[in-house]
XYZ file of C-alpha atoms in Angstrom:
88
model
C 60.754 36.738 30.292
C 59.764 39.065 32.892
C 58.924 42.961 32.830
C 59.820 42.287 29.314
C 63.664 41.117 30.300
C 65.163 38.223 29.212
C 66.674 36.084 31.565
C 69.597 33.879 31.095
C 69.162 30.612 29.826
C 65.908 31.561 27.787
C 67.864 30.862 24.677
C 66.224 33.848 22.660
C 68.422 36.485 21.219
C 68.217 39.344 23.137
C 69.833 41.983 20.540
C 66.236 43.570 20.398
C 65.777 43.826 24.235
C 69.215 45.290 24.303
C 68.866 47.712 21.727
C 66.017 49.439 23.687
C 68.261 50.098 26.399
C 71.367 52.276 24.570
C 71.948 55.353 26.321
C 70.885 53.987 29.757
C 73.182 53.469 32.447
C 74.923 49.983 32.952
C 77.307 48.201 35.221
C 79.667 45.459 33.723
C 81.796 43.518 36.268
C 84.904 42.082 34.506
C 86.063 38.378 35.697
C 88.862 39.910 37.485
C 86.311 41.966 39.856
C 86.702 45.084 38.160
C 83.616 47.312 37.771
C 82.929 49.569 35.152
C 80.185 51.872 35.273
C 78.635 54.020 32.084
C 75.880 54.502 29.633
C 75.277 51.774 27.180
C 75.991 52.520 23.768
C 76.205 49.560 21.592
C 76.295 45.782 21.836
C 77.242 43.739 19.152
C 76.631 40.166 18.476
C 79.624 38.654 20.113
C 78.360 40.865 23.449
C 80.949 43.540 22.982
C 79.845 46.682 24.948
C 80.354 50.279 24.318
C 80.159 52.281 26.885
C 80.251 56.387 27.537
C 81.106 58.533 30.585
C 82.453 55.627 31.991
C 83.764 54.756 35.541
C 86.322 52.119 36.508
C 85.929 50.529 40.253
C 88.539 48.453 42.145
C 87.600 47.110 45.348
C 84.704 49.087 45.437
C 86.583 52.232 45.231
C 86.487 54.555 42.049
C 89.825 54.549 40.457
C 89.493 56.406 37.099
C 86.924 57.883 34.531
C 87.128 57.322 30.831
C 85.168 59.148 28.256
C 84.599 55.892 26.219
C 85.445 52.284 27.150
C 85.231 48.948 25.363
C 84.605 45.438 27.308
C 85.102 42.619 24.869
C 82.004 40.124 25.423
C 83.623 37.172 26.679
C 85.222 39.452 29.686
C 82.365 39.884 32.309
C 78.858 40.258 33.076
C 76.376 43.056 32.022
C 74.025 44.151 35.151
C 71.697 45.899 34.152
C 69.803 46.435 37.675
C 69.355 43.900 40.816
C 66.906 42.058 39.067
C 68.002 41.607 35.648
C 71.634 40.218 34.864
C 72.885 38.436 31.174
C 75.956 36.638 31.231
C 78.296 36.729 27.987
């Protein structure tokens, strides 16, 4: 664990740490390459993610804005900063 962040492969439950970042900006990159940026509102045990104030980016260009968005856990990667990446 570095700077209080759980890194991929440590085999620990990240739910406690993830609950601490609720309300903070995150980036979710789907396996398709589409990127969603928004405020993290919830994460469940399957790593399903709910975002608020969400923006969708395709090929680096902003495409749409959504009030709320839901990303199914097996569809992408949650990027919290350039130092902390969690794959699900």
